[in-house]
Amino acid sequence: MMMKLLTTMMVLLAAVASGDLGGGPRKLSFLFRRGGAGGMTHYKEWPDLQEAIAGSSKVVVLDFTARWCSPCRVIAPALGDFATLLTEECAFFKIDVDEMPEASMHYDVSALPTFIVLRDGKELSRFSGASIPKLKRMLIDHGVTIPENDVF
């Protein structure tokens, strides 16, 4: 228990020091909320995920995660809120690498969390790390409109 707490604190401190949280104590409050996946869809079966990707007319964001991944758990509530904010333009799919190793092998995921942006089933970009601002910049680069009232 103590080790998990220390790991989470180290991740938070690193994010604050690097500016990845978007700045200011006012924006840190989302890290301490307990919440679900928000606008994220959690897939457990590889064929279901493939079908969802192929059938989506939106920009698809794949979130590769695991229950044991501390940075993944830290970013999850904010990521769920971000996904809810962008529900009109993006489809966010959460993939636990332990539940669906086929997907992590197919997309060659070797670090967690990893975010992959797809359009029409084709990979546009990816990055690894717990950073909503990086994800935001990546989506803007691919034509996604972020509402002006966002707090991320």
PDB file of C-alpha atoms in Angstrom:
ATOM      1  CA  MET A   1       0.000   0.000   0.000  1.00  0.00           C
ATOM      2  CA  MET A   2       2.743   2.447   0.951  1.00  0.00           C
ATOM      3  CA  MET A   3       4.671   1.637  -2.242  1.00  0.00           C
ATOM      4  CA  LYS A   4       1.617   2.380  -4.392  1.00  0.00           C
ATOM      5  CA  LEU A   5       1.126   5.700  -2.632  1.00  0.00           C
ATOM      6  CA  LEU A   6       4.772   6.662  -3.110  1.00  0.00           C
ATOM      7  CA  THR A   7       4.652   5.702  -6.795  1.00  0.00           C
ATOM      8  CA  THR A   8       1.516   7.781  -7.346  1.00  0.00           C
ATOM      9  CA  MET A   9       3.081  10.754  -5.564  1.00  0.00           C
ATOM     10  CA  MET A  10       6.222  10.487  -7.698  1.00  0.00           C
ATOM     11  CA  VAL A  11       4.150  10.432 -10.890  1.00  0.00           C
ATOM     12  CA  LEU A  12       2.199  13.498  -9.735  1.00  0.00           C
ATOM     13  CA  LEU A  13       5.342  15.410  -8.815  1.00  0.00           C
ATOM     14  CA  ALA A  14       6.962  14.580 -12.148  1.00  0.00           C
ATOM     15  CA  ALA A  15       3.851  15.724 -14.015  1.00  0.00           C
ATOM     16  CA  VAL A  16       3.722  18.996 -12.074  1.00  0.00           C
ATOM     17  CA  ALA A  17       7.445  19.623 -12.582  1.00  0.00           C
ATOM     18  CA  SER A  18       7.220  19.008 -16.321  1.00  0.00           C
ATOM     19  CA  GLY A  19       4.088  21.123 -16.749  1.00  0.00           C
ATOM     20  CA  ASP A  20       2.150  18.160 -18.150  1.00  0.00           C
ATOM     21  CA  LEU A  21      -0.858  18.880 -15.979  1.00  0.00           C
ATOM     22  CA  GLY A  22      -1.613  22.125 -17.723  1.00  0.00           C
ATOM     23  CA  GLY A  23      -0.495  24.269 -14.797  1.00  0.00           C
ATOM     24  CA  GLY A  24      -1.689  25.540 -11.488  1.00  0.00           C
ATOM     25  CA  PRO A  25      -3.151  23.980  -8.356  1.00  0.00           C
ATOM     26  CA  ARG A  26      -6.668  24.752  -9.616  1.00  0.00           C
ATOM     27  CA  LYS A  27      -6.189  22.168 -12.351  1.00  0.00           C
ATOM     28  CA  LEU A  28      -4.810  19.495 -10.015  1.00  0.00           C
ATOM     29  CA  SER A  29      -8.173  18.785  -8.394  1.00  0.00           C
ATOM     30  CA  PHE A  30      -9.206  16.297 -11.096  1.00  0.00           C
ATOM     31  CA  LEU A  31      -6.453  13.930  -9.958  1.00  0.00           C
ATOM     32  CA  PHE A  32      -8.114  13.356  -6.627  1.00  0.00           C
ATOM     33  CA  ARG A  33     -11.632  12.627  -7.847  1.00  0.00           C
ATOM     34  CA  ARG A  34     -12.840   9.106  -8.031  1.00  0.00           C
ATOM     35  CA  GLY A  35     -14.675   8.397 -11.198  1.00  0.00           C
ATOM     36  CA  GLY A  36     -15.374   6.023 -14.008  1.00  0.00           C
ATOM     37  CA  ALA A  37     -14.122   6.034 -17.543  1.00  0.00           C
ATOM     38  CA  GLY A  38     -16.366   8.921 -18.599  1.00  0.00           C
ATOM     39  CA  GLY A  39     -16.667   8.930 -22.386  1.00  0.00           C
ATOM     40  CA  MET A  40     -14.386   5.911 -22.818  1.00  0.00           C
ATOM     41  CA  THR A  41     -15.503   2.534 -24.133  1.00  0.00           C
ATOM     42  CA  HIS A  42     -13.677  -0.430 -22.580  1.00  0.00           C
ATOM     43  CA  TYR A  43     -13.128  -3.356 -24.930  1.00  0.00           C
ATOM     44  CA  LYS A  44     -12.155  -6.822 -23.712  1.00  0.00           C
ATOM     45  CA  GLU A  45     -12.339  -8.806 -26.959  1.00  0.00           C
ATOM     46  CA  TRP A  46     -10.056  -8.246 -29.959  1.00  0.00           C
ATOM     47  CA  PRO A  47     -12.757  -8.863 -32.631  1.00  0.00           C
ATOM     48  CA  ASP A  48     -15.073  -6.347 -30.920  1.00  0.00           C
ATOM     49  CA  LEU A  49     -12.336  -3.711 -30.879  1.00  0.00           C
ATOM     50  CA  GLN A  50     -11.475  -4.328 -34.537  1.00  0.00           C
ATOM     51  CA  GLU A  51     -15.151  -3.973 -35.485  1.00  0.00           C
ATOM     52  CA  ALA A  52     -15.512  -0.739 -33.474  1.00  0.00           C
ATOM     53  CA  ILE A  53     -12.414   0.783 -35.098  1.00  0.00           C
ATOM     54  CA  ALA A  54     -13.543  -0.192 -38.593  1.00  0.00           C
ATOM     55  CA  GLY A  55     -17.064   1.114 -37.992  1.00  0.00           C
ATOM     56  CA  SER A  56     -16.109   4.480 -36.538  1.00  0.00           C
ATOM     57  CA  SER A  57     -16.468   7.627 -38.622  1.00  0.00           C
ATOM     58  CA  LYS A  58     -14.751   9.613 -35.859  1.00  0.00           C
ATOM     59  CA  VAL A  59     -11.112  10.021 -34.930  1.00  0.00           C
ATOM     60  CA  VAL A  60     -10.336   7.019 -32.720  1.00  0.00           C
ATOM     61  CA  VAL A  61      -8.086   7.271 -29.667  1.00  0.00           C
ATOM     62  CA  LEU A  62      -6.790   3.968 -28.319  1.00  0.00           C
ATOM     63  CA  ASP A  63      -5.756   4.101 -24.655  1.00  0.00           C
ATOM     64  CA  PHE A  64      -3.544   1.134 -23.786  1.00  0.00           C
ATOM     65  CA  THR A  65      -3.548   0.643 -20.040  1.00  0.00           C
ATOM     66  CA  ALA A  66      -3.327  -1.940 -17.239  1.00  0.00           C
ATOM     67  CA  ARG A  67      -4.698  -2.195 -13.711  1.00  0.00           C
ATOM     68  CA  TRP A  68      -1.186  -2.385 -12.266  1.00  0.00           C
ATOM     69  CA  CYS A  69       0.017   0.741 -14.113  1.00  0.00           C
ATOM     70  CA  SER A  70       0.202   3.661 -11.640  1.00  0.00           C
ATOM     71  CA  PRO A  71       0.430   6.450 -14.268  1.00  0.00           C
ATOM     72  CA  CYS A  72      -2.554   4.891 -16.052  1.00  0.00           C
ATOM     73  CA  ARG A  73      -4.620   5.003 -12.854  1.00  0.00           C
ATOM     74  CA  VAL A  74      -3.567   8.578 -12.112  1.00  0.00           C
ATOM     75  CA  ILE A  75      -4.600   9.894 -15.528  1.00  0.00           C
ATOM     76  CA  ALA A  76      -7.799   7.805 -15.871  1.00  0.00           C
ATOM     77  CA  PRO A  77     -10.328  10.231 -14.297  1.00  0.00           C
ATOM     78  CA  ALA A  78      -9.049  13.219 -16.307  1.00  0.00           C
ATOM     79  CA  LEU A  79      -8.889  11.113 -19.459  1.00  0.00           C
ATOM     80  CA  GLY A  80     -12.511  10.048 -18.958  1.00  0.00           C
ATOM     81  CA  ASP A  81     -13.562  13.690 -18.593  1.00  0.00           C
ATOM     82  CA  PHE A  82     -11.524  14.646 -21.674  1.00  0.00           C
ATOM     83  CA  ALA A  83     -13.162  11.832 -23.659  1.00  0.00           C
ATOM     84  CA  THR A  84     -16.613  13.049 -22.581  1.00  0.00           C
ATOM     85  CA  LEU A  85     -15.716  16.579 -23.698  1.00  0.00           C
ATOM     86  CA  LEU A  86     -14.742  15.343 -27.182  1.00  0.00           C
ATOM     87  CA  THR A  87     -17.513  12.804 -27.666  1.00  0.00           C
ATOM     88  CA  GLU A  88     -18.797  14.525 -30.849  1.00  0.00           C
ATOM     89  CA  GLU A  89     -15.482  14.249 -32.714  1.00  0.00           C
ATOM     90  CA  CYS A  90     -13.615  11.342 -31.136  1.00  0.00           C
ATOM     91  CA  ALA A  91     -14.195   7.785 -30.008  1.00  0.00           C
ATOM     92  CA  PHE A  92     -12.007   6.809 -27.047  1.00  0.00           C
ATOM     93  CA  PHE A  93     -11.370   3.094 -26.627  1.00  0.00           C
ATOM     94  CA  LYS A  94      -9.720   1.773 -23.452  1.00  0.00           C
ATOM     95  CA  ILE A  95      -7.704  -1.428 -23.838  1.00  0.00           C
ATOM     96  CA  ASP A  96      -6.262  -3.337 -20.885  1.00  0.00           C
ATOM     97  CA  VAL A  97      -3.128  -5.025 -22.242  1.00  0.00           C
ATOM     98  CA  ASP A  98      -3.544  -7.958 -19.856  1.00  0.00           C
ATOM     99  CA  GLU A  99      -7.119  -8.600 -21.001  1.00  0.00           C
ATOM    100  CA  MET A 100      -6.373  -8.140 -24.706  1.00  0.00           C
ATOM    101  CA  PRO A 101      -2.729  -8.942 -25.511  1.00  0.00           C
ATOM    102  CA  GLU A 102      -3.626  -9.332 -29.208  1.00  0.00           C
ATOM    103  CA  ALA A 103      -4.266  -5.595 -29.508  1.00  0.00           C
ATOM    104  CA  SER A 104      -1.017  -4.596 -27.810  1.00  0.00           C
ATOM    105  CA  MET A 105       0.880  -7.003 -30.070  1.00  0.00           C
ATOM    106  CA  HIS A 106      -0.929  -5.761 -33.193  1.00  0.00           C
ATOM    107  CA  TYR A 107      -0.138  -2.117 -32.364  1.00  0.00           C
ATOM    108  CA  ASP A 108       3.352  -2.927 -30.994  1.00  0.00           C
ATOM    109  CA  VAL A 109       2.708  -1.333 -27.596  1.00  0.00           C
ATOM    110  CA  SER A 110       5.672  -1.645 -25.244  1.00  0.00           C
ATOM    111  CA  ALA A 111       5.035   1.103 -22.650  1.00  0.00           C
ATOM    112  CA  LEU A 112       2.014   2.244 -20.649  1.00  0.00           C
ATOM    113  CA  PRO A 113      -0.007   4.265 -20.989  1.00  0.00           C
ATOM    114  CA  THR A 114       0.224   4.468 -24.785  1.00  0.00           C
ATOM    115  CA  PHE A 115      -2.187   6.544 -26.860  1.00  0.00           C
ATOM    116  CA  ILE A 116      -2.684   5.858 -30.558  1.00  0.00           C
ATOM    117  CA  VAL A 117      -4.772   8.121 -32.790  1.00  0.00           C
ATOM    118  CA  LEU A 118      -6.459   6.521 -35.799  1.00  0.00           C
ATOM    119  CA  ARG A 119      -8.582   7.841 -38.631  1.00  0.00           C
ATOM    120  CA  ASP A 120     -10.320   5.422 -41.025  1.00  0.00           C
ATOM    121  CA  GLY A 121      -8.450   2.592 -39.288  1.00  0.00           C
ATOM    122  CA  LYS A 122      -5.028   4.047 -40.119  1.00  0.00           C
ATOM    123  CA  GLU A 123      -2.572   5.146 -37.452  1.00  0.00           C
ATOM    124  CA  LEU A 124      -1.923   8.893 -37.493  1.00  0.00           C
ATOM    125  CA  SER A 125       0.286   9.226 -34.414  1.00  0.00           C
ATOM    126  CA  ARG A 126       1.123   7.826 -31.001  1.00  0.00           C
ATOM    127  CA  PHE A 127       2.894   8.600 -27.766  1.00  0.00           C
ATOM    128  CA  SER A 128       3.521   6.944 -24.428  1.00  0.00           C
ATOM    129  CA  GLY A 129       3.090   8.724 -21.111  1.00  0.00           C
ATOM    130  CA  ALA A 130       0.413  10.116 -18.812  1.00  0.00           C
ATOM    131  CA  SER A 131      -0.094  13.554 -20.370  1.00  0.00           C
ATOM    132  CA  ILE A 132      -3.468  15.034 -21.308  1.00  0.00           C
ATOM    133  CA  PRO A 133      -1.766  18.166 -22.769  1.00  0.00           C
ATOM    134  CA  LYS A 134       0.291  15.982 -25.161  1.00  0.00           C
ATOM    135  CA  LEU A 135      -2.848  14.094 -26.188  1.00  0.00           C
ATOM    136  CA  LYS A 136      -4.660  17.397 -26.666  1.00  0.00           C
ATOM    137  CA  ARG A 137      -1.868  18.761 -28.902  1.00  0.00           C
ATOM    138  CA  MET A 138      -1.803  15.527 -30.911  1.00  0.00           C
ATOM    139  CA  LEU A 139      -5.566  15.664 -31.528  1.00  0.00           C
ATOM    140  CA  ILE A 140      -5.435  19.336 -32.537  1.00  0.00           C
ATOM    141  CA  ASP A 141      -2.644  18.461 -34.995  1.00  0.00           C
ATOM    142  CA  HIS A 142      -5.039  15.985 -36.615  1.00  0.00           C
ATOM    143  CA  GLY A 143      -7.929  18.421 -36.977  1.00  0.00           C
ATOM    144  CA  VAL A 144      -9.919  17.776 -33.803  1.00  0.00           C
ATOM    145  CA  THR A 145     -11.573  20.914 -32.450  1.00  0.00           C
ATOM    146  CA  ILE A 146     -11.149  21.267 -28.700  1.00  0.00           C
ATOM    147  CA  PRO A 147     -13.917  23.367 -27.062  1.00  0.00           C
ATOM    148  CA  GLU A 148     -12.700  26.724 -25.781  1.00  0.00           C
ATOM    149  CA  ASN A 149     -14.075  26.044 -22.288  1.00  0.00           C
ATOM    150  CA  ASP A 150     -11.888  22.965 -21.721  1.00  0.00           C
ATOM    151  CA  VAL A 151      -9.816  22.865 -18.530  1.00  0.00           C
ATOM    152  CA  PHE A 152      -7.096  20.543 -19.789  1.00  0.00           C
TER     153      PHE A 152
END
